[in-house]
Coordinates of C-alpha atoms in Angstrom, one line a residue:
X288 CA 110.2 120.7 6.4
X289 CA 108.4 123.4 4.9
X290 CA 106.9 124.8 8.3
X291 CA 110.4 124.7 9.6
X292 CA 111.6 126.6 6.6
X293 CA 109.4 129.5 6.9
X294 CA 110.3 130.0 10.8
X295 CA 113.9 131.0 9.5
X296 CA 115.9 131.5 13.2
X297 CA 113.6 128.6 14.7
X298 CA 115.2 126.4 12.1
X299 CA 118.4 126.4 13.2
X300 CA 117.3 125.5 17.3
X301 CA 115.2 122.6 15.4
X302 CA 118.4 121.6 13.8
X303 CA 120.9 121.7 16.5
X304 CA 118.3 120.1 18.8
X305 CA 117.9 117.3 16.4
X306 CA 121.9 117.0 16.5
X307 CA 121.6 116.6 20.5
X308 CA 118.2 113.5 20.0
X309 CA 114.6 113.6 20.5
X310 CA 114.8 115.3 23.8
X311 CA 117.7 117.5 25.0
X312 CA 118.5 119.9 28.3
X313 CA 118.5 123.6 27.5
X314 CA 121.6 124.0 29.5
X315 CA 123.2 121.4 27.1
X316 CA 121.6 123.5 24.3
X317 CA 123.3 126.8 25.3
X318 CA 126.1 125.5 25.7
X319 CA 126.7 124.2 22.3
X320 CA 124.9 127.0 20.5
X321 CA 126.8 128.0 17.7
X322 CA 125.1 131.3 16.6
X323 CA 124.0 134.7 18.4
X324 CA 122.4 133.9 21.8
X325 CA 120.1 135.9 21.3
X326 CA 118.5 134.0 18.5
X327 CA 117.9 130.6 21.3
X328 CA 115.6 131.8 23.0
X329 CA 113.5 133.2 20.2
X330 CA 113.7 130.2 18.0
X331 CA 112.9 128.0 21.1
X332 CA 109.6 130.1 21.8
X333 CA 108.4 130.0 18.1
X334 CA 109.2 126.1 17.8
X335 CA 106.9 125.7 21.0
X336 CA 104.0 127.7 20.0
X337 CA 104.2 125.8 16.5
X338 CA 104.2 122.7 18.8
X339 CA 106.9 121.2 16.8
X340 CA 108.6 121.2 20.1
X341 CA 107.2 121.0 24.0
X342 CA 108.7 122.4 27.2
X343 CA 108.4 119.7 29.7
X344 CA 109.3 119.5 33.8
X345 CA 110.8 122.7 35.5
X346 CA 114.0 123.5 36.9
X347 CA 117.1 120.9 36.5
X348 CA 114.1 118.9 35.1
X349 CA 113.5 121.0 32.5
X350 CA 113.7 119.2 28.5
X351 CA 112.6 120.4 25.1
X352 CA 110.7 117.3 23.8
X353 CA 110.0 117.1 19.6
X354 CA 106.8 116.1 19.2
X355 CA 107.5 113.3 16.9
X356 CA 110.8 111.5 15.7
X357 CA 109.9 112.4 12.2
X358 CA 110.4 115.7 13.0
X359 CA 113.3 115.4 14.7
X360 CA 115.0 113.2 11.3
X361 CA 113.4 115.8 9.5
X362 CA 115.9 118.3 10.7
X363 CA 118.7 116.1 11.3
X364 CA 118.5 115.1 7.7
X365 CA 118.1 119.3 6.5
X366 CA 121.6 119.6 7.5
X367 CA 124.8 119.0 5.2
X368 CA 126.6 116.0 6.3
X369 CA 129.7 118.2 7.4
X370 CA 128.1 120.9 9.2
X371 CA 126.1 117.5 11.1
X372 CA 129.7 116.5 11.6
X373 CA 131.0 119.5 13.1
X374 CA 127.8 119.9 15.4
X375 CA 128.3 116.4 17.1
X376 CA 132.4 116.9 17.6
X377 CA 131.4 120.1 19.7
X378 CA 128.4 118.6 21.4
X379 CA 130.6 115.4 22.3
X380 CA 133.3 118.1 23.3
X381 CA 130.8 120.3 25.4
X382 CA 129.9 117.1 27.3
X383 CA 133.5 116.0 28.0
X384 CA 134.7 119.6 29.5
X385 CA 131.9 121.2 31.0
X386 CA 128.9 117.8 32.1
X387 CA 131.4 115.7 33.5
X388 CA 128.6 113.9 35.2
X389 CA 126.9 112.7 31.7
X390 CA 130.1 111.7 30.5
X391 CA 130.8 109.2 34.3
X392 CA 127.2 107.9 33.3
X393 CA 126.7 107.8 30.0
X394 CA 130.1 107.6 28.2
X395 CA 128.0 105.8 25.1
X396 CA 126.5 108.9 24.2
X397 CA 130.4 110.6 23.7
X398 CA 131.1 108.0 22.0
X399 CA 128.3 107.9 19.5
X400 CA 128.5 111.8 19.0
X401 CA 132.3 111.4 18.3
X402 CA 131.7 108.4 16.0
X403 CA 129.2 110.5 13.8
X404 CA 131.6 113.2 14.0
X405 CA 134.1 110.8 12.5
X406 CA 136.4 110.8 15.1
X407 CA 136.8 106.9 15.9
X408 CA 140.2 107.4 17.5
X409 CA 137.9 109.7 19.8
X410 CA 135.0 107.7 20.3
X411 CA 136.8 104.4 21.0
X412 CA 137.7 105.1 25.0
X413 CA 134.6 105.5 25.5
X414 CA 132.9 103.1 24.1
X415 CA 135.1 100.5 26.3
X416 CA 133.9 103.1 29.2
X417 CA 130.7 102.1 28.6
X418 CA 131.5 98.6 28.3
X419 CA 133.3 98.8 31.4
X420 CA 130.0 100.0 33.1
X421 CA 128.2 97.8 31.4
X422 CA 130.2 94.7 33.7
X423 CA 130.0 96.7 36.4
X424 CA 126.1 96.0 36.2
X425 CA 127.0 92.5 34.9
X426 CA 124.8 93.7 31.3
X427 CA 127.6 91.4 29.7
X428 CA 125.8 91.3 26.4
X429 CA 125.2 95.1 26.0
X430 CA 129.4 95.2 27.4
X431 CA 129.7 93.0 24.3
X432 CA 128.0 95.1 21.9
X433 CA 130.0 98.8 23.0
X434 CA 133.7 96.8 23.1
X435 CA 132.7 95.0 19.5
X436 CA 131.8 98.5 18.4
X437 CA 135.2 100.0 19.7
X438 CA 137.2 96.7 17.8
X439 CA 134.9 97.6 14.7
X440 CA 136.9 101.1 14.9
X441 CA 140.2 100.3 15.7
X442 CA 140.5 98.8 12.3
X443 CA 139.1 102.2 10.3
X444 CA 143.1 103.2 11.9
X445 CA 146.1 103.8 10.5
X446 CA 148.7 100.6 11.8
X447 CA 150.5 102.4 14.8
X448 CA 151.6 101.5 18.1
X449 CA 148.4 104.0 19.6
X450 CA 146.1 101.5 17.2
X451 CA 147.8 98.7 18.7
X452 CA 147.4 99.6 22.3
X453 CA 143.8 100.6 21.6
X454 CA 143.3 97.2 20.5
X455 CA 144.9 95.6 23.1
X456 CA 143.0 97.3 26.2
X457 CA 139.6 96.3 24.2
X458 CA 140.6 93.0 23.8
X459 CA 141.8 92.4 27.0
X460 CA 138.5 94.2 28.5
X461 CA 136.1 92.1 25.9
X462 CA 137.3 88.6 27.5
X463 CA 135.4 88.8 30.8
X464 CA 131.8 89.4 29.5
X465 CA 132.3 87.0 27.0
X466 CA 133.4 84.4 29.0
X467 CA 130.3 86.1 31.5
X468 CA 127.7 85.5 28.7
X469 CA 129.1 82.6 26.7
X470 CA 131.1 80.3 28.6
X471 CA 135.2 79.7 28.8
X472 CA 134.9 77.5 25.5
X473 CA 133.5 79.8 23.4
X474 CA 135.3 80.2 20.3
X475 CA 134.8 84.1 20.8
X476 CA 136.7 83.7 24.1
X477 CA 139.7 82.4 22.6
X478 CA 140.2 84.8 19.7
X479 CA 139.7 88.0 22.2
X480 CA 142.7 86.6 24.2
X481 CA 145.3 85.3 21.3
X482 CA 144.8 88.3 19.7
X483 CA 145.3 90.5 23.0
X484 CA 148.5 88.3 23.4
X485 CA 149.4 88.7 19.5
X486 CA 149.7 92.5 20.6
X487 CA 151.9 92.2 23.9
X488 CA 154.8 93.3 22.1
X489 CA 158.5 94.3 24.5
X490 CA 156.5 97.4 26.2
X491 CA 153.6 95.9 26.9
X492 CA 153.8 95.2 30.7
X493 CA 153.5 92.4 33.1
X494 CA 150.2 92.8 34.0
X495 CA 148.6 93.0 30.8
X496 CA 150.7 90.0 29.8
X497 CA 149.1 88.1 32.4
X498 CA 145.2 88.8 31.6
X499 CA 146.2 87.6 28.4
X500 CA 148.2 84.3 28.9
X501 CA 145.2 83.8 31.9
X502 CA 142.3 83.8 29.9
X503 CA 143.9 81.4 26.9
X504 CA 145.2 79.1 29.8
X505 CA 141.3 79.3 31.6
X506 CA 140.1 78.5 27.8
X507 CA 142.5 76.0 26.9
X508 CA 142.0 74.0 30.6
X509 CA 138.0 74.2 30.1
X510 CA 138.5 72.8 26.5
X511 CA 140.9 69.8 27.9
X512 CA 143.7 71.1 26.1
X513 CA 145.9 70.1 29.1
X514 CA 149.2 70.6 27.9
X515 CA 148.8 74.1 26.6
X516 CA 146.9 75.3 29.8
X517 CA 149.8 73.9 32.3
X518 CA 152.4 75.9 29.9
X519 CA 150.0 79.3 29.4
X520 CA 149.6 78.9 33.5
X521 CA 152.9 78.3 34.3
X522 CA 153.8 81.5 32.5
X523 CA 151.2 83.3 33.8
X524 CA 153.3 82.5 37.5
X525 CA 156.1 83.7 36.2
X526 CA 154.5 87.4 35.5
X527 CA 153.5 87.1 39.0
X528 CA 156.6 86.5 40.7

């Protein structure tokens, strides 16, 4: 800390690169530079000769590497909660606008800058983004671990309709990796549907309806709860018609 101290300007790169992780594009850099431009480029150059940082790879390549992780939390943790706060709402707000193509590809990193930013409301479509990629490549357990993550934030909200249709589309998305990973019995499997069809309320649409009255019918038939399946199925070809 103290070397970063004494290299004044070079501080602030070291702090906003911190904010970004361990490695970070200097076009993603730029872009959420807060302060005189300028002052980058100078601050970049003195944190390399210092080899606190390295230049690596050339062209769209190009990365600014810290040497260690300690050095990286060293800077991260220099800065005052709030002003870490407001760095990771513009970085996650950078990405969304102007690097479309890291947020297609790699919508957990929104998400975790907008959590950190304390933005859950925010950060929660994208984490079931990233689940949604996640079953795309059929990584059902890491899909479980970003739509958990989303459900963990949904209740930090206030009790409104928007909370309730957050919930909803999480629970409703959570049901097929569980039921990928742990089986139509699980126990996990039904909670993610009753609760999806808890929140079905008059505006909720047919469609929706029917993923949830499918997957407790699916549950209920595996678990040789005939009756209820036959009467959760039966409704679920009623939405259909």
């Amino acid at each position: 800390m103290a070397r970063l101290d004494r290299m004044a300007d070079a501080k602030d790169v070291a702090q906003v690169g911190a904010v970004l992780g361990r490695e970070f594009a200097p076009e993603l850099l730029t872009a959420v530079w807060p302060f005189e431009p300028g002052t980058l480029q100078q601050g970049l150059i003195k944190l390399v000769r210092a080899e606190l940082l390295f230049r690596r790879g050339v062209g769209v390549q190009e990365k600014y590497v810290f040497k260690h992780a300690l050095i990286q939390d060293i800077a991260y943790e220099s800065l005052l909660k709030a002003t870490r706060q407001q760095y990771h709402q513009r970085i996650a707000e950078t990405l969304e606008r102007d690097f479309t193509r890291i947020a297609e590809t790699q919508p957990e990193t929104l998400a975790q800058h907008y959590m950190t930013a304390g933005l859950a409301e925010k950060a929660i479509p994208w984490l079931q983004r990233a689940g949604q990629r996640a079953i795309e490549r059929s990584a059902h357990t890491e899909a479980i671990g970003h739509l958990n993550q989303g459900l963990l934030l949904v209740r930090t909200l206030p009790e409104t309709e928007r909370r309730d249709k957050l919930e909803l589309s999480l629970q409703i998305a959570i049901g097929a990796p569980l039921i990928a990973a742990r089986g139509y019995a699980a126990a996990d499997v039904e909670c993610a549907f009753l609760r999806a069809r808890e929140l079905c309320g008059p505006a909720v649409g047919p469609g929706t309806r029917f993923r949830a009255q499918w997957g407790l019918g699916a549950f209920s038939l595996v678990r040789a709860r005939l009756a209820a399946a036959r009467n959760l199925l039966e409704e679920c070809l009623e939405l259909a018609h």
